[in-house]
CSV table of C-alpha atoms and ligand atoms in Angstrom, one decimal:
chain,number,residue,atom,x,y,z
A,12,UNK,CA,39.1,150.4,-26.4
A,13,UNK,CA,38.5,153.8,-28.0
A,14,UNK,CA,36.1,156.6,-27.0
A,15,UNK,CA,34.2,157.4,-30.1
A,16,UNK,CA,31.6,160.2,-30.6
A,17,UNK,CA,28.9,159.6,-33.2
A,18,UNK,CA,26.5,162.4,-34.1
A,19,UNK,CA,23.2,161.5,-35.7
A,20,UNK,CA,23.4,158.3,-33.6
A,21,UNK,CA,19.6,157.7,-33.6
A,22,UNK,CA,19.4,157.9,-37.4
A,23,UNK,CA,19.6,155.2,-40.0
A,24,UNK,CA,23.4,155.1,-40.6
A,25,UNK,CA,24.3,156.4,-37.1
A,26,UNK,CA,22.5,153.7,-35.3
A,27,UNK,CA,24.0,151.0,-37.5
A,28,UNK,CA,27.5,152.5,-36.9
A,29,UNK,CA,26.9,152.7,-33.1
A,30,UNK,CA,25.9,149.1,-32.9
A,31,UNK,CA,28.9,148.0,-34.9
A,32,UNK,CA,31.4,150.0,-32.8
A,33,UNK,CA,29.9,148.7,-29.5
A,34,UNK,CA,30.1,145.1,-30.8
A,35,UNK,CA,33.8,145.8,-31.4
A,36,UNK,CA,34.2,146.8,-27.8
A,37,UNK,CA,34.5,150.6,-28.1
A,38,UNK,CA,33.0,153.1,-25.7
A,39,UNK,CA,30.5,155.2,-27.8
A,40,UNK,CA,28.9,158.5,-27.0
A,41,UNK,CA,25.9,159.1,-29.4
A,42,UNK,CA,24.5,162.6,-29.9
A,43,UNK,CA,21.2,163.3,-31.6
A,44,UNK,CA,18.4,165.8,-31.4
A,45,UNK,CA,15.9,163.1,-32.5
A,46,UNK,CA,14.6,165.3,-35.3
A,47,UNK,CA,14.6,162.6,-38.0
A,48,UNK,CA,16.1,159.8,-35.8
A,49,UNK,CA,14.2,157.7,-33.3
A,50,UNK,CA,15.4,156.3,-30.0
A,51,UNK,CA,14.1,152.8,-30.9
A,52,UNK,CA,16.9,152.5,-33.5
A,53,UNK,CA,19.2,152.3,-30.5
A,54,UNK,CA,17.1,149.9,-28.4
A,55,UNK,CA,19.6,147.1,-28.8
A,56,UNK,CA,22.4,149.1,-27.1
A,57,UNK,CA,20.4,151.4,-24.9
A,58,UNK,CA,21.5,149.5,-21.7
A,59,UNK,CA,25.0,148.7,-22.8
A,60,UNK,CA,27.7,150.0,-20.3
A,61,UNK,CA,29.7,151.0,-23.4
A,62,UNK,CA,27.0,153.4,-24.7
A,63,UNK,CA,26.0,156.8,-23.5
A,64,UNK,CA,23.3,158.8,-25.3
A,65,UNK,CA,23.2,162.6,-25.2
A,66,UNK,CA,20.2,164.4,-26.7
A,67,UNK,CA,21.4,167.7,-28.1
A,68,UNK,CA,21.3,169.9,-31.2
A,69,UNK,CA,24.9,170.1,-32.4
A,70,UNK,CA,24.4,173.4,-34.0
A,71,UNK,CA,24.2,175.0,-30.5
A,72,UNK,CA,27.6,176.3,-29.2
A,73,UNK,CA,27.3,174.6,-25.8
A,74,UNK,CA,26.0,171.2,-27.1
A,75,UNK,CA,29.4,169.5,-26.7
A,76,UNK,CA,30.4,171.0,-23.4
A,77,UNK,CA,29.5,167.8,-21.6
A,78,UNK,CA,32.6,166.2,-23.2
A,79,UNK,CA,35.0,168.7,-21.8
A,80,UNK,CA,36.7,166.4,-19.3
A,81,UNK,CA,36.7,163.3,-21.5
A,82,UNK,CA,39.4,162.1,-23.9
A,83,UNK,CA,37.9,161.5,-27.4
A,84,UNK,CA,39.7,159.3,-30.0
A,85,UNK,CA,37.4,159.6,-33.0
A,86,UNK,CA,34.4,161.7,-34.1
A,87,UNK,CA,32.0,160.6,-36.8
A,88,UNK,CA,29.8,163.5,-37.8
A,89,UNK,CA,26.7,162.0,-39.3
A,90,UNK,CA,24.0,164.3,-38.0
A,91,UNK,CA,21.9,165.8,-40.8
A,92,UNK,CA,18.6,165.0,-42.4
A,93,UNK,CA,19.3,162.9,-45.5
A,94,UNK,CA,15.9,162.3,-47.1
A,95,UNK,CA,14.8,165.0,-49.5
A,96,UNK,CA,11.4,165.0,-47.7
A,97,UNK,CA,13.0,165.9,-44.3
A,98,UNK,CA,15.9,168.2,-45.5
A,99,UNK,CA,13.5,170.3,-47.5
A,100,UNK,CA,11.1,170.5,-44.5
A,101,UNK,CA,13.9,171.8,-42.4
A,102,UNK,CA,16.1,173.5,-45.0
A,103,UNK,CA,17.7,176.1,-42.7
A,104,UNK,CA,18.4,173.5,-40.0
A,105,UNK,CA,20.0,171.3,-42.6
A,106,UNK,CA,22.3,174.2,-43.6
A,107,UNK,CA,23.2,174.8,-40.0
A,108,UNK,CA,24.0,171.2,-39.0
A,109,UNK,CA,26.3,170.7,-41.9
A,110,UNK,CA,28.1,174.1,-41.4
A,111,UNK,CA,27.9,175.3,-37.8
A,112,UNK,CA,27.5,171.7,-36.6
A,113,UNK,CA,30.5,170.6,-38.6
A,114,UNK,CA,32.5,173.5,-37.2
A,115,UNK,CA,31.6,172.6,-33.6
A,116,UNK,CA,32.5,168.9,-34.2
A,117,UNK,CA,35.8,169.9,-36.0
A,118,UNK,CA,36.7,172.1,-33.0
A,119,UNK,CA,36.0,169.2,-30.7
A,120,UNK,CA,38.3,167.0,-32.8
A,121,UNK,CA,41.0,169.7,-32.8
A,122,UNK,CA,40.9,170.2,-29.0
A,123,UNK,CA,40.9,166.5,-28.3
A,124,UNK,CA,43.4,165.5,-31.0
A,125,UNK,CA,40.7,163.1,-32.4
A,126,UNK,CA,40.3,161.8,-35.9
A,127,UNK,CA,37.3,163.2,-37.7
A,128,UNK,CA,35.0,161.7,-40.4
A,129,UNK,CA,32.5,163.8,-42.2
A,130,UNK,CA,29.5,162.2,-43.9
A,131,UNK,CA,29.2,164.1,-47.2
A,132,UNK,CA,27.1,162.9,-50.1
A,133,UNK,CA,27.0,162.1,-53.7
A,134,UNK,CA,24.7,165.2,-53.9
A,135,UNK,CA,27.9,167.2,-53.9
A,136,UNK,CA,27.9,166.2,-57.6
A,137,UNK,CA,24.4,167.6,-58.1
A,138,UNK,CA,22.8,166.6,-61.4
A,139,UNK,CA,26.1,165.3,-62.8
A,140,UNK,CA,27.4,166.0,-66.3
A,141,UNK,CA,30.2,163.5,-65.8
A,142,UNK,CA,29.2,159.9,-65.5
A,143,UNK,CA,30.2,157.9,-63.5
A,144,UNK,CA,31.4,160.3,-60.8
A,145,UNK,CA,35.0,160.3,-59.6
A,146,UNK,CA,35.9,162.4,-56.5
A,147,UNK,CA,37.8,164.8,-58.9
A,148,UNK,CA,34.5,165.8,-60.6
A,149,UNK,CA,33.5,169.2,-59.2
A,150,UNK,CA,29.8,168.8,-59.7
A,151,UNK,CA,26.8,170.6,-61.1
A,152,UNK,CA,24.6,171.9,-58.3
A,153,UNK,CA,21.8,174.3,-58.7
A,154,UNK,CA,22.1,176.9,-55.8
A,155,UNK,CA,18.6,178.1,-56.5
A,156,UNK,CA,16.4,175.1,-55.9
A,157,UNK,CA,14.9,172.8,-53.3
A,158,UNK,CA,17.9,170.5,-53.1
A,159,UNK,CA,20.5,173.3,-52.6
A,160,UNK,CA,20.1,173.5,-48.8
A,161,UNK,CA,21.4,170.0,-48.6
A,162,UNK,CA,23.9,169.9,-51.5
A,163,UNK,CA,25.5,173.2,-50.9
A,164,UNK,CA,25.6,172.8,-47.1
A,165,UNK,CA,27.4,169.5,-47.6
A,166,UNK,CA,29.8,171.1,-50.0
A,167,UNK,CA,30.5,173.9,-47.4
A,168,UNK,CA,30.9,171.2,-44.7
A,169,UNK,CA,33.7,169.7,-46.9
A,170,UNK,CA,35.3,173.2,-47.0
A,171,UNK,CA,35.3,173.3,-43.2
A,172,UNK,CA,37.0,169.9,-43.2
A,173,UNK,CA,39.6,171.1,-45.7
A,174,UNK,CA,40.4,174.2,-43.6
A,175,UNK,CA,40.8,172.1,-40.4
A,176,UNK,CA,43.0,169.6,-42.2
A,177,UNK,CA,45.3,172.2,-43.7
A,178,UNK,CA,45.3,174.9,-41.0
A,179,UNK,CA,44.9,172.8,-37.8
A,180,UNK,CA,46.3,169.4,-39.0
A,181,UNK,CA,43.1,167.6,-37.8
A,182,UNK,CA,43.1,164.0,-39.2
A,183,UNK,CA,40.0,164.7,-41.4
A,184,UNK,CA,38.4,162.2,-43.8
A,185,UNK,CA,35.4,162.9,-46.0
A,186,UNK,CA,33.1,160.2,-47.2
A,187,UNK,CA,30.9,161.0,-50.2
A,188,UNK,CA,28.1,158.5,-49.5
A,189,UNK,CA,25.9,157.3,-52.3
A,190,UNK,CA,22.4,156.0,-51.8
A,191,UNK,CA,22.5,153.5,-48.9
A,192,UNK,CA,19.6,151.4,-47.7
A,193,UNK,CA,18.4,148.5,-45.5
A,194,UNK,CA,15.9,148.2,-42.7
A,195,UNK,CA,16.3,151.0,-40.1
A,196,UNK,CA,15.0,153.6,-42.5
A,197,UNK,CA,11.7,154.8,-41.2
A,198,UNK,CA,8.7,153.7,-43.2
A,199,UNK,CA,7.8,157.3,-43.7
A,200,UNK,CA,11.4,158.3,-44.5
A,201,UNK,CA,10.4,159.1,-48.1
A,202,UNK,CA,13.5,157.7,-49.7
A,203,UNK,CA,12.9,155.3,-52.5
A,204,UNK,CA,13.7,151.9,-51.0
A,205,UNK,CA,11.7,152.5,-47.8
A,206,UNK,CA,8.8,153.9,-50.0
A,207,UNK,CA,8.8,151.0,-52.5
A,208,UNK,CA,9.2,148.2,-49.9
A,209,UNK,CA,6.5,149.7,-47.6
A,210,UNK,CA,4.2,150.2,-50.5
A,211,UNK,CA,4.7,146.8,-51.9
A,212,UNK,CA,4.2,145.0,-48.6
A,213,UNK,CA,1.1,147.0,-47.7
A,214,UNK,CA,-0.5,146.7,-51.1
A,215,UNK,CA,-0.4,150.4,-51.9
A,216,UNK,CA,0.5,151.8,-55.3
A,217,UNK,CA,4.3,152.0,-55.9
A,218,UNK,CA,5.1,155.6,-56.6
A,219,UNK,CA,7.6,156.0,-59.4
A,220,UNK,CA,8.6,159.7,-59.9
A,221,UNK,CA,8.9,160.7,-63.5
A,222,UNK,CA,9.2,157.9,-66.0
A,223,UNK,CA,11.6,156.0,-63.7
A,224,UNK,CA,14.5,156.3,-66.2
A,225,UNK,CA,16.6,158.2,-63.7
A,226,UNK,CA,19.3,156.0,-62.1
A,227,UNK,CA,20.8,155.5,-58.7
A,228,UNK,CA,23.5,153.1,-57.3
A,229,UNK,CA,22.4,151.4,-54.1
A,230,UNK,CA,24.7,150.3,-51.3
A,231,UNK,CA,23.6,148.0,-48.6
A,232,UNK,CA,24.2,149.4,-45.1
A,233,UNK,CA,26.7,146.8,-43.9
A,234,UNK,CA,29.0,147.6,-46.8
A,235,UNK,CA,28.7,151.3,-46.0
A,236,UNK,CA,29.4,151.0,-42.3
A,237,UNK,CA,32.5,148.8,-43.1
A,238,UNK,CA,33.6,151.5,-45.5
A,239,UNK,CA,33.2,154.3,-43.0
A,240,UNK,CA,35.2,152.4,-40.4
A,241,UNK,CA,38.0,151.6,-42.8
A,242,UNK,CA,38.1,155.2,-43.9
A,243,UNK,CA,38.4,156.3,-40.2
A,244,UNK,CA,41.2,153.7,-39.6
A,245,UNK,CA,43.3,154.5,-42.6
A,246,UNK,CA,46.0,157.2,-42.1
A,247,UNK,CA,46.6,157.4,-45.8
A,248,UNK,CA,43.0,158.7,-46.1
A,249,UNK,CA,43.7,161.8,-44.0
A,250,UNK,CA,42.8,164.9,-46.0
A,251,UNK,CA,41.0,162.8,-48.7
A,252,UNK,CA,37.5,162.8,-50.1
A,253,UNK,CA,36.4,159.2,-50.9
A,254,UNK,CA,33.3,157.9,-52.6
A,255,UNK,CA,31.5,155.2,-50.5
A,256,UNK,CA,28.9,153.6,-52.7
A,257,UNK,CA,28.0,150.6,-54.8
A,258,UNK,CA,29.0,151.1,-58.5
A,259,UNK,CA,26.1,148.9,-59.9
A,260,UNK,CA,23.6,151.3,-61.4
A,261,UNK,CA,19.8,150.7,-61.7
A,262,UNK,CA,17.0,152.8,-63.1
A,263,UNK,CA,14.3,153.6,-60.6
A,264,UNK,CA,11.8,151.7,-62.8
A,265,UNK,CA,14.0,148.6,-62.5
A,266,UNK,CA,14.1,149.0,-58.7
A,267,UNK,CA,10.3,149.2,-58.6
A,268,UNK,CA,9.9,146.1,-60.6
A,269,UNK,CA,12.5,144.2,-58.6
A,270,UNK,CA,10.8,145.2,-55.3
A,271,UNK,CA,7.5,144.1,-56.7
A,272,UNK,CA,8.9,140.7,-57.8
A,273,UNK,CA,10.8,140.0,-54.6
A,274,UNK,CA,7.8,140.9,-52.4
A,275,UNK,CA,5.4,139.1,-54.8
A,276,UNK,CA,3.2,142.1,-54.4
A,277,UNK,CA,0.0,142.9,-56.4
A,278,UNK,CA,0.7,146.7,-56.0
A,279,UNK,CA,0.4,148.8,-59.1
A,280,UNK,CA,3.1,151.1,-60.4
A,281,UNK,CA,1.9,154.7,-60.6
A,282,UNK,CA,3.9,157.5,-62.2
A,283,UNK,CA,4.0,160.8,-60.4
A,284,UNK,CA,5.7,164.1,-61.4
A,285,UNK,CA,9.5,164.1,-61.1
A,286,UNK,CA,10.6,166.4,-58.2
A,287,UNK,CA,12.5,169.5,-59.3
A,288,UNK,CA,16.3,169.1,-59.8
A,289,UNK,CA,16.1,165.3,-59.3
A,290,UNK,CA,19.5,164.1,-60.6
A,291,UNK,CA,19.2,162.0,-63.8
A,292,UNK,CA,22.1,159.6,-63.1
A,293,UNK,CA,24.3,158.7,-60.3
A,294,UNK,CA,27.1,156.1,-60.0
A,295,UNK,CA,30.3,156.3,-58.0
A,296,UNK,CA,33.8,155.6,-59.3
A,297,UNK,CA,35.2,153.7,-56.3
A,298,UNK,CA,38.9,153.3,-57.5
A,299,UNK,CA,40.1,155.5,-54.7
A,300,UNK,CA,38.2,153.5,-52.0
A,301,UNK,CA,39.6,150.3,-53.5
A,302,UNK,CA,43.2,151.6,-53.6
A,303,UNK,CA,43.4,153.5,-50.3
A,304,UNK,CA,41.0,151.5,-48.2
A,305,UNK,CA,41.0,148.2,-49.9
A,306,UNK,CA,37.2,148.5,-49.7
A,307,UNK,CA,34.5,147.5,-52.1
A,308,UNK,CA,30.9,146.6,-51.6
A,309,UNK,CA,30.0,142.9,-51.3
A,310,UNK,CA,26.2,142.9,-51.2
A,311,UNK,CA,24.3,143.3,-54.4
A,312,UNK,CA,20.9,144.9,-54.7
A,313,UNK,CA,18.9,141.7,-55.0
A,314,UNK,CA,20.5,140.2,-51.9
A,315,UNK,CA,20.2,143.5,-49.9
A,316,UNK,CA,16.6,144.0,-50.9
A,317,UNK,CA,15.7,140.5,-49.7
A,318,UNK,CA,17.2,141.2,-46.3
A,319,UNK,CA,15.5,144.6,-46.2
A,320,UNK,CA,12.1,143.2,-47.2
A,321,UNK,CA,12.3,140.5,-44.5
A,322,UNK,CA,13.0,143.2,-41.8
A,323,UNK,CA,10.3,145.5,-43.0
A,324,UNK,CA,7.8,142.6,-43.2
A,325,UNK,CA,8.6,141.6,-39.6
A,326,UNK,CA,8.3,145.3,-38.5
A,327,UNK,CA,5.0,145.7,-40.1
A,328,UNK,CA,3.7,142.5,-38.6
A,329,UNK,CA,4.8,143.7,-35.1
A,330,UNK,CA,2.9,147.0,-35.5
A,331,UNK,CA,-0.3,145.6,-37.0
B,12,NAD,P1,18.9,160.0,-40.9
B,12,NAD,O1,17.9,161.2,-41.1
B,12,NAD,O2,18.3,158.7,-40.7
B,12,NAD,O3,19.8,160.3,-39.6
B,12,NAD,C1,20.3,161.6,-39.4
B,12,NAD,C2,20.3,161.8,-37.8
B,12,NAD,O4,20.8,163.1,-37.5
B,12,NAD,C3,18.9,161.7,-37.2
B,12,NAD,O5,18.9,160.8,-36.1
B,12,NAD,C4,18.6,163.2,-36.8
B,12,NAD,O6,17.7,163.2,-35.7
B,12,NAD,C5,20.0,163.7,-36.5
B,12,NAD,N1,20.2,165.1,-36.5
B,12,NAD,C6,19.7,166.0,-37.5
B,12,NAD,N2,20.0,167.2,-37.2
B,12,NAD,C7,20.7,167.2,-36.0
B,12,NAD,C8,21.2,168.2,-35.1
B,12,NAD,N3,21.2,169.5,-35.5
B,12,NAD,N4,21.8,167.8,-34.0
B,12,NAD,C9,21.8,166.5,-33.6
B,12,NAD,N5,21.3,165.5,-34.4
B,12,NAD,C10,20.7,165.9,-35.6
B,12,NAD,O7,19.9,160.0,-42.1
B,12,NAD,P2,21.0,158.9,-42.5
B,12,NAD,O8,20.5,158.3,-43.8
B,12,NAD,O9,21.3,158.1,-41.3
B,12,NAD,O10,22.2,159.8,-42.9
B,12,NAD,C11,23.3,160.0,-42.0
B,12,NAD,C12,24.3,160.9,-42.6
B,12,NAD,O11,24.8,160.3,-43.8
B,12,NAD,C13,23.8,162.3,-43.0
B,12,NAD,O12,24.8,163.3,-42.7
B,12,NAD,C14,23.5,162.2,-44.5
B,12,NAD,O13,23.6,163.4,-45.1
B,12,NAD,C15,24.7,161.2,-44.9
B,12,NAD,N6,24.3,160.5,-46.1
B,12,NAD,C16,23.4,159.5,-46.1
B,12,NAD,C17,23.1,158.8,-47.3
B,12,NAD,C18,22.1,157.6,-47.3
B,12,NAD,O14,21.8,157.1,-48.4
B,12,NAD,N7,21.6,157.2,-46.2
B,12,NAD,C19,23.6,159.2,-48.5
B,12,NAD,C20,24.5,160.3,-48.5
B,12,NAD,C21,24.8,160.9,-47.3
B,13,UDP,N1,11.8,158.1,-56.0
B,13,UDP,C1,10.6,157.6,-56.6
B,13,UDP,N2,9.6,157.2,-55.8
B,13,UDP,C2,9.6,157.4,-54.5
B,13,UDP,C3,10.8,158.0,-53.9
B,13,UDP,C4,11.8,158.4,-54.7
B,13,UDP,O1,10.6,157.4,-57.9
B,13,UDP,O2,8.6,157.1,-53.8
B,13,UDP,C5,12.9,158.5,-56.9
B,13,UDP,C6,13.4,159.9,-56.8
B,13,UDP,O3,12.7,160.8,-57.6
B,13,UDP,C7,14.9,159.8,-57.1
B,13,UDP,C8,15.2,158.3,-56.7
B,13,UDP,O4,14.0,157.7,-56.5
B,13,UDP,O5,15.0,159.8,-58.5
B,13,UDP,C9,16.0,158.3,-55.4
B,13,UDP,O6,15.3,159.1,-54.4
B,13,UDP,P1,15.7,159.3,-52.9
B,13,UDP,O7,14.8,160.3,-52.3
B,13,UDP,O8,15.7,157.9,-52.3
B,13,UDP,O9,17.2,159.8,-52.9
B,13,UDP,P2,17.9,160.9,-53.8
B,13,UDP,O10,19.0,160.1,-54.5
B,13,UDP,O11,17.0,161.5,-54.7
B,13,UDP,O12,18.4,161.9,-52.8
């Protein structure tokens, strides 16, 4: 049994990861400031003797002092808003959690001799001029726009990881995560799958931004969580950046139509202005994940959407 620290534990990915680690029999300490995450995401494990929840803001210097006496084997640093709606509302906080926060968690890993995984993002590639995106592509990020607080903070977070790997020999791994979805995303999260599914199930207009020709590649959460754990486990991945995403690409218009079809919804599609700096394409090259981790996604969009729609439908029925 390992003692594993997960930041962002009450968020979408964090809560799925915590549940998976506890089911595997590990002792987990979840840290979260409940800014975008919600305690109910952790309801299933709240009373588990293997789980301890600590409410704290990891950008504060003393936020990890409570761990001083405890051995720690692994640290997953997932804390950070991820939806453009939330990271733009708290842009400075987003910069701090990915820089100062990353520094505090890397220090913890150094002192404890723990392995460390950082949740970076496909946004590190910005609005890519190379398609699809391998890890070697250095990206095209606008530093002077509404997405910069997230994209550049994640890039600097990666730099902290590089320094702790090269200077302090911390077993650091960086996951560049591409769009991941399932239930567990708040209905008001603002990201495309939660918006479209909620809108379709409640008969509201489905809001396509721009003409919907921009593309994304969607990974179901179970595939992502398996990828993160394999990345943590694999020593050959120390000091590596690895894309974790599904390489099947869809236009946003295709996603809207698929959600409409799978929910059998009468909702209309409406076209709203495309947000500034919205990347036009995004698709991961996952050769590195295949070679080093022996990982690839198993759940396609249609299958994943059906599971997601069932969960959202049940959730909406519960609250109505
Ligand atoms: P989320 O918003 O659901 O979860 C993030 C969690 O971090 C929340 O529970 C929030 O309360 C917590 N948090 C934020 N700032 C904090 C702070 N200062 N101290 C402590 N806790 C804090 O987002 P998510 O989708 O679960 O994303 C998790 C991580 O994965 C993020 O780092 C995100 O950038 C990265 N990521 C996610 C995706 C995706 O598609 N879900 C894609 C790329 C990268
Ligand atoms: N999008 C959309 N309608 C919505 C929400 C998002 O058309 O209601 C688009 C958005 O403009 C982007 C894509 O869907 O092109 C993915 O957006 P999301 O916020 O989920 O993640 P991003 O990849 O942009 O960070």
